[in-house]
Amino acid sequence: MNVRFNIPFKHEDALKNIAHSIAIGKTSGNHEFSKACHHYFNQQLQTKSLLTTSCTDALEMIAILANIKPGDEVIMPSYTFVSTANPFLLRGATLRFVDSNDDHPNMDEQLITPLINERTKAIVVVHYGGVACAMDAIMAIADKHDLLVIEDAAQCLGASYREKPLGSIGHAGAFSFHESKNISCGEGGLLAVNHKPWQERAEVLWEKGTNRAAFWRGEIDKYGWVDVGSSFLMSDILAGYLLSQLDHLTEIQTNRLRTWQYYYDQLQNLSKKYNLALPNIPLGSAHNGHIFYVIAEDERQRNDLMQHLKQAGIESYFHYQSLHNSQYFKGKHDGRALPNAERYTDCLLRLPLHYYLTQTQQDYVIEQICTFYA
Ligand SMILES: *Cc1c(COP(=O)(O)O)cnc(C)c1O
């Protein structure tokens, strides 16, 4: 049996929407499909929402909104994707990496305060697998030291912390609609601006530094260059694709959560017997079934398990190479040991999880993991 790690959700409405965009000749950004998506996200997140070409770009917009300058320090986890870091580096920031929790890949909030000094500007949180960081504690630290809180919510659509949608808690959040996420449009993202004083400027940065969006709304009689910016808009062709997925979001999330829970329940016994750690969902976090992972005892066991699954036709993947240890950053890191991040790099393995995974396939994956340990 072959079991794919991920198969993106597809629906025939995607083609219908794309054809419509082309037929009416409205294929650039901010036309009817973009507006429908914005409407949905504005309601859902209660923020100013703007579709972008990627989550990476949304984070680049946030780095500009936050006015990050050379000399500023930005605190973020090491166990994350490069896109959490690059937007801040591009603006000249110094990065201070934080270790992960003992029992979860998310950053350990207790390690943040010792890193804060007069140059510290922002804390960037990453909610791994749509599981919330300890946002109450993090917001309190940020408040106390007058810092910005930025959420890399790439994996978080539909997930929440104490009833609040992830990505809408800090000053701004960034979501991804890359092929690998719960819903996708190929490449795409969303900027969610919670901090009111940034909302108007976000729209200007988005439209190449012009006030064109205000012009289209009829608020001004001509538009021009008013600030820096870039071309961060998503094409309406892709927004139509995205809308066809948004229309089925509830069904997709229910399906993924069911699959996630089934792994969790079925692997309990094995987990206790062989010291194979399963995901830990902290109190207050409602996740979205984005990732199911196991944590092996060491790197060798993880790699052997991955190899065993591969031979059985099952795709499974490890995840991030800790950024503080990367080829690019190694020489720039301040030298602190980040043992938990390294443990997740070495020992974490992600199992197949997608809308099209059948019960039979899932039983087979579980059976093969059991066979490996037995
Ligand atoms: C997927 C992902 C990104 C990048 O998203 P893009 O839309 O590909 O730019 C950034 N951060 C995290 C945590 C991700 O999982």
mmCIF file of C-alpha atoms in Angstrom, residues 11 97 127 176 194 227 256 283-284 289 310:
data_model
loop_
_atom_site.group_PDB
_atom_site.id
_atom_site.type_symbol
_atom_site.label_atom_id
_atom_site.label_comp_id
_atom_site.label_asym_id
_atom_site.label_seq_id
_atom_site.Cartn_x
_atom_site.Cartn_y
_atom_site.Cartn_z
ATOM 1 C CA HIS A 11 -12.781 20.992 -5.371
ATOM 2 C CA PHE A 97 16.708 32.440 19.184
ATOM 3 C CA HIS A 127 2.315 28.213 16.788
ATOM 4 C CA SER A 176 0.075 30.598 4.678
ATOM 5 C CA ASN A 194 -4.700 43.588 14.721
ATOM 6 C CA ASP A 227 5.067 55.545 1.296
ATOM 7 C CA ARG A 256 -8.254 16.462 9.774
ATOM 8 C CA LEU A 283 -4.695 23.887 28.133
ATOM 9 C CA GLY A 284 -6.537 26.671 26.294
ATOM 10 C CA GLY A 289 -5.195 19.088 13.006
ATOM 11 C CA LYS A 310 9.338 4.173 3.593
#
